Amino acid sequence: MFGTQDLTQFIIAGILLNIAPGPDSLLIMTRSATQGWRAGSAAALGIGAGTLVHIMAAALGLSALLATSATAFTIVKLAGAAYLLYVGVSLLLSKAKTNTSKETTPLPALSHGKIFAQGFLTNVLNPKVAIFFLAFVPQFIAADASNKPLALIVLGCIFNFNGMLWCHLLAVSTAFARQRVRISQAVTLWLNRFIGMMFISFGIKLALANKH
């Protein structure tokens, strides 16, 4: 159908790849733990929108430019690394804020629109995702497919749909766990700083990454 092949294997592999931890998952968990599942879902939707950009870019051949042009890859890579470092430093330097009920919150609440933008930028500025769609998805496009870009879009949308199911499950389960397990604000603050360090490590890793 649509020039695809081995669809079952593609779905299984895609689910396993989506489950693998990374900056996207970390962002969803951070926002769900601090602002509830809706905030985590907003981050997930932003990530899904970023993935759609990568899918369309791969179908249009723009991702091939990142794969072949060292300059283009470096520019996008450094932009993505800088953004991950920015998010990490923001978390690392976060301070507890006292509200009217004299409770502390470890992070300033962001609007769902800003959280969506965080998810979008975290994903779309990662050139490794673009290279992934060029390296992984074509393996499941039939050699005799009449419209290979359409087949890539179909497979990309299936991958993204499954990814969104996982991301929203992660958002809900993280928020549920946060409600069930009461953690002191001091511990939460240090957890946010630890997560900030993780984002910084992701940013450094991306900055040092090669195309292959």
GROMACS .gro file of C-alpha atoms in nm:
model
  212
    1MET     CA    1   0.000   0.000   0.000
    2PHE     CA    2   0.131   0.344  -0.104
    3GLY     CA    3   0.457   0.178  -0.206
    4THR     CA    4   0.553   0.063   0.144
    5GLN     CA    5   0.686  -0.277   0.248
    6ASP     CA    6   0.742  -0.472   0.572
    7LEU     CA    7   0.499  -0.239   0.749
    8THR     CA    8   0.473  -0.451   1.065
    9GLN     CA    9   0.850  -0.451   1.113
   10PHE     CA   10   0.854  -0.077   1.051
   11ILE     CA   11   0.591  -0.012   1.319
   12ILE     CA   12   0.771  -0.230   1.575
   13ALA     CA   13   1.109  -0.069   1.504
   14GLY     CA   14   0.952   0.277   1.515
   15ILE     CA   15   0.791   0.213   1.853
   16LEU     CA   16   1.121   0.093   1.997
   17LEU     CA   17   1.299   0.399   1.860
   18ASN     CA   18   1.035   0.631   2.007
   19ILE     CA   19   1.067   0.468   2.349
   20ALA     CA   20   1.443   0.526   2.353
   21PRO     CA   21   1.518   0.814   2.599
   22GLY     CA   22   1.636   1.148   2.467
   23PRO     CA   23   1.582   1.524   2.501
   24ASP     CA   24   1.225   1.497   2.367
   25SER     CA   25   1.121   1.248   2.636
   26LEU     CA   26   1.303   1.446   2.902
   27LEU     CA   27   1.120   1.766   2.808
   28ILE     CA   28   0.781   1.593   2.825
   29MET     CA   29   0.857   1.441   3.164
   30THR     CA   30   0.988   1.771   3.302
   31ARG     CA   31   0.681   1.968   3.199
   32SER     CA   32   0.438   1.696   3.310
   33ALA     CA   33   0.604   1.671   3.650
   34THR     CA   34   0.600   2.046   3.709
   35GLN     CA   35   0.278   2.161   3.538
   36GLY     CA   36   0.064   1.853   3.485
   37TRP     CA   37  -0.017   1.622   3.195
   38ARG     CA   38  -0.162   1.898   2.975
   39ALA     CA   39   0.175   2.075   2.976
   40GLY     CA   40   0.346   1.746   2.892
   41SER     CA   41   0.099   1.691   2.609
   42ALA     CA   42   0.168   2.043   2.479
   43ALA     CA   43   0.538   1.954   2.464
   44ALA     CA   44   0.451   1.625   2.290
   45LEU     CA   45   0.243   1.805   2.027
   46GLY     CA   46   0.531   2.045   1.964
   47ILE     CA   47   0.764   1.748   1.917
   48GLY     CA   48   0.514   1.591   1.678
   49ALA     CA   49   0.497   1.915   1.477
   50GLY     CA   50   0.876   1.918   1.457
   51THR     CA   51   0.873   1.560   1.333
   52LEU     CA   52   0.625   1.655   1.061
   53VAL     CA   53   0.870   1.921   0.943
   54HIS     CA   54   1.143   1.656   0.919
   55ILE     CA   55   0.907   1.423   0.730
   56MET     CA   56   0.818   1.687   0.473
   57ALA     CA   57   1.181   1.795   0.445
   58ALA     CA   58   1.285   1.436   0.376
   59ALA     CA   59   1.009   1.398   0.115
   60LEU     CA   60   1.116   1.721  -0.057
   61GLY     CA   61   1.482   1.624  -0.048
   62LEU     CA   62   1.587   1.897   0.195
   63SER     CA   63   1.715   1.641   0.444
   64ALA     CA   64   1.952   1.516   0.175
   65LEU     CA   65   2.117   1.857   0.190
   66LEU     CA   66   2.190   1.805   0.560
   67ALA     CA   67   2.327   1.461   0.483
   68THR     CA   68   2.560   1.581   0.209
   69SER     CA   69   2.648   1.937   0.309
   70ALA     CA   70   2.884   1.966   0.604
   71THR     CA   71   2.812   2.337   0.632
   72ALA     CA   72   2.434   2.298   0.645
   73PHE     CA   73   2.461   2.014   0.893
   74THR     CA   74   2.696   2.213   1.116
   75ILE     CA   75   2.471   2.521   1.116
   76VAL     CA   76   2.160   2.327   1.216
   77LYS     CA   77   2.356   2.114   1.461
   78LEU     CA   78   2.501   2.415   1.643
   79ALA     CA   79   2.162   2.588   1.652
   80GLY     CA   80   2.006   2.277   1.805
   81ALA     CA   81   2.290   2.234   2.053
   82ALA     CA   82   2.263   2.600   2.156
   83TYR     CA   83   1.890   2.561   2.221
   84LEU     CA   84   1.938   2.244   2.428
   85LEU     CA   85   2.207   2.422   2.629
   86TYR     CA   86   1.972   2.717   2.681
   87VAL     CA   87   1.696   2.489   2.816
   88GLY     CA   88   1.947   2.303   3.033
   89VAL     CA   89   2.097   2.618   3.182
   90SER     CA   90   1.747   2.757   3.249
   91LEU     CA   91   1.660   2.444   3.445
   92LEU     CA   92   1.995   2.436   3.619
   93LEU     CA   93   1.960   2.794   3.740
   94SER     CA   94   1.593   2.763   3.832
   95LYS     CA   95   1.503   2.884   4.179
   96ALA     CA   96   1.207   2.807   4.399
   97LYS     CA   97   0.935   3.070   4.387
   98THR     CA   98   0.701   3.141   4.675
   99ASN     CA   99   0.334   3.184   4.587
  100THR     CA  100   0.042   3.326   4.785
  101SER     CA  101  -0.020   3.000   4.970
  102LYS     CA  102   0.341   3.000   5.087
  103GLU     CA  103   0.415   2.688   4.888
  104THR     CA  104   0.713   2.678   4.658
  105THR     CA  105   0.715   2.586   4.294
  106PRO     CA  106   1.046   2.479   4.141
  107LEU     CA  107   0.989   2.624   3.796
  108PRO     CA  108   0.797   2.924   3.663
  109ALA     CA  109   0.485   2.804   3.483
  110LEU     CA  110   0.494   2.846   3.107
  111SER     CA  111   0.193   2.884   2.881
  112HIS     CA  112   0.104   2.579   2.675
  113GLY     CA  113   0.196   2.777   2.364
  114LYS     CA  114   0.550   2.834   2.491
  115ILE     CA  115   0.580   2.470   2.595
  116PHE     CA  116   0.463   2.367   2.245
  117ALA     CA  117   0.735   2.590   2.100
  118GLN     CA  118   0.994   2.429   2.330
  119GLY     CA  119   0.899   2.084   2.204
  120PHE     CA  120   0.897   2.200   1.843
  121LEU     CA  121   1.241   2.363   1.861
  122THR     CA  122   1.395   2.075   2.057
  123ASN     CA  123   1.295   1.838   1.778
  124VAL     CA  124   1.320   2.045   1.461
  125LEU     CA  125   1.669   2.179   1.542
  126ASN     CA  126   1.811   1.828   1.577
  127PRO     CA  127   1.969   1.734   1.241
  128LYS     CA  128   2.008   1.376   1.362
  129VAL     CA  129   1.631   1.337   1.325
  130ALA     CA  130   1.654   1.451   0.961
  131ILE     CA  131   1.935   1.205   0.892
  132PHE     CA  132   1.730   0.933   1.063
  133PHE     CA  133   1.442   0.978   0.819
  134LEU     CA  134   1.682   0.949   0.527
  135ALA     CA  135   1.861   0.642   0.665
  136PHE     CA  136   1.579   0.446   0.832
  137VAL     CA  137   1.251   0.510   0.650
  138PRO     CA  138   1.366   0.437   0.289
  139GLN     CA  139   1.440   0.078   0.391
  140PHE     CA  140   1.063   0.024   0.410
  141ILE     CA  141   0.981   0.180   0.071
  142ALA     CA  142   0.937  -0.070  -0.212
  143ALA     CA  143   1.194  -0.042  -0.490
  144ASP     CA  144   0.915  -0.034  -0.750
  145ALA     CA  145   0.705   0.226  -0.565
  146SER     CA  146   0.547   0.463  -0.817
  147ASN     CA  147   0.566   0.760  -0.579
  148LYS     CA  148   0.851   0.728  -0.331
  149PRO     CA  149   0.802   1.073  -0.166
  150LEU     CA  150   0.438   0.980  -0.093
  151ALA     CA  151   0.549   0.647   0.054
  152LEU     CA  152   0.800   0.831   0.275
  153ILE     CA  153   0.529   1.071   0.396
  154VAL     CA  154   0.293   0.781   0.476
  155LEU     CA  155   0.561   0.596   0.673
  156GLY     CA  156   0.670   0.915   0.846
  157CYS     CA  157   0.313   0.990   0.955
  158ILE     CA  158   0.274   0.635   1.089
  159PHE     CA  159   0.598   0.676   1.282
  160ASN     CA  160   0.485   1.014   1.415
  161PHE     CA  161   0.140   0.884   1.514
  162ASN     CA  162   0.294   0.601   1.716
  163GLY     CA  163   0.540   0.845   1.864
  164MET     CA  164   0.257   1.074   1.974
  165LEU     CA  165   0.080   0.783   2.144
  166TRP     CA  166   0.397   0.709   2.341
  167CYS     CA  167   0.467   1.074   2.419
  168HIS     CA  168   0.116   1.137   2.554
  169LEU     CA  169   0.132   0.816   2.757
  170LEU     CA  170   0.461   0.942   2.900
  171ALA     CA  171   0.302   1.278   2.981
  172VAL     CA  172   0.003   1.125   3.160
  173SER     CA  173   0.201   0.860   3.347
  174THR     CA  174   0.461   1.114   3.466
  175ALA     CA  175   0.193   1.351   3.594
  176PHE     CA  176   0.012   1.062   3.764
  177ALA     CA  177   0.331   0.943   3.932
  178ARG     CA  178   0.406   1.298   4.048
  179GLN     CA  179   0.063   1.320   4.213
  180ARG     CA  180   0.093   0.981   4.379
  181VAL     CA  181   0.444   1.030   4.510
  182ARG     CA  182   0.479   1.345   4.717
  183ILE     CA  183   0.829   1.485   4.683
  184SER     CA  184   0.952   1.781   4.880
  185GLN     CA  185   1.007   2.102   4.689
  186ALA     CA  186   1.377   2.094   4.775
  187VAL     CA  187   1.412   1.748   4.616
  188THR     CA  188   1.209   1.861   4.315
  189LEU     CA  189   1.435   2.161   4.271
  190TRP     CA  190   1.744   1.941   4.270
  191LEU     CA  191   1.574   1.702   4.026
  192ASN     CA  192   1.516   1.996   3.792
  193ARG     CA  193   1.884   2.086   3.820
  194PHE     CA  194   1.978   1.726   3.742
  195ILE     CA  195   1.750   1.733   3.437
  196GLY     CA  196   1.911   2.063   3.338
  197MET     CA  197   2.250   1.892   3.347
  198MET     CA  198   2.109   1.616   3.127
  199PHE     CA  199   1.991   1.874   2.871
  200ILE     CA  200   2.334   2.034   2.878
  201SER     CA  201   2.494   1.693   2.815
  202PHE     CA  202   2.255   1.635   2.522
  203GLY     CA  203   2.350   1.976   2.385
  204ILE     CA  204   2.723   1.905   2.414
  205LYS     CA  205   2.676   1.561   2.257
  206LEU     CA  206   2.486   1.714   1.965
  207ALA     CA  207   2.747   1.988   1.920
  208LEU     CA  208   3.021   1.723   1.895
  209ALA     CA  209   2.819   1.487   1.674
  210ASN     CA  210   2.921   1.393   1.321
  211LYS     CA  211   2.683   1.325   1.037
  212HIS     CA  212   2.739   0.950   1.064
   0.00000   0.00000   0.00000
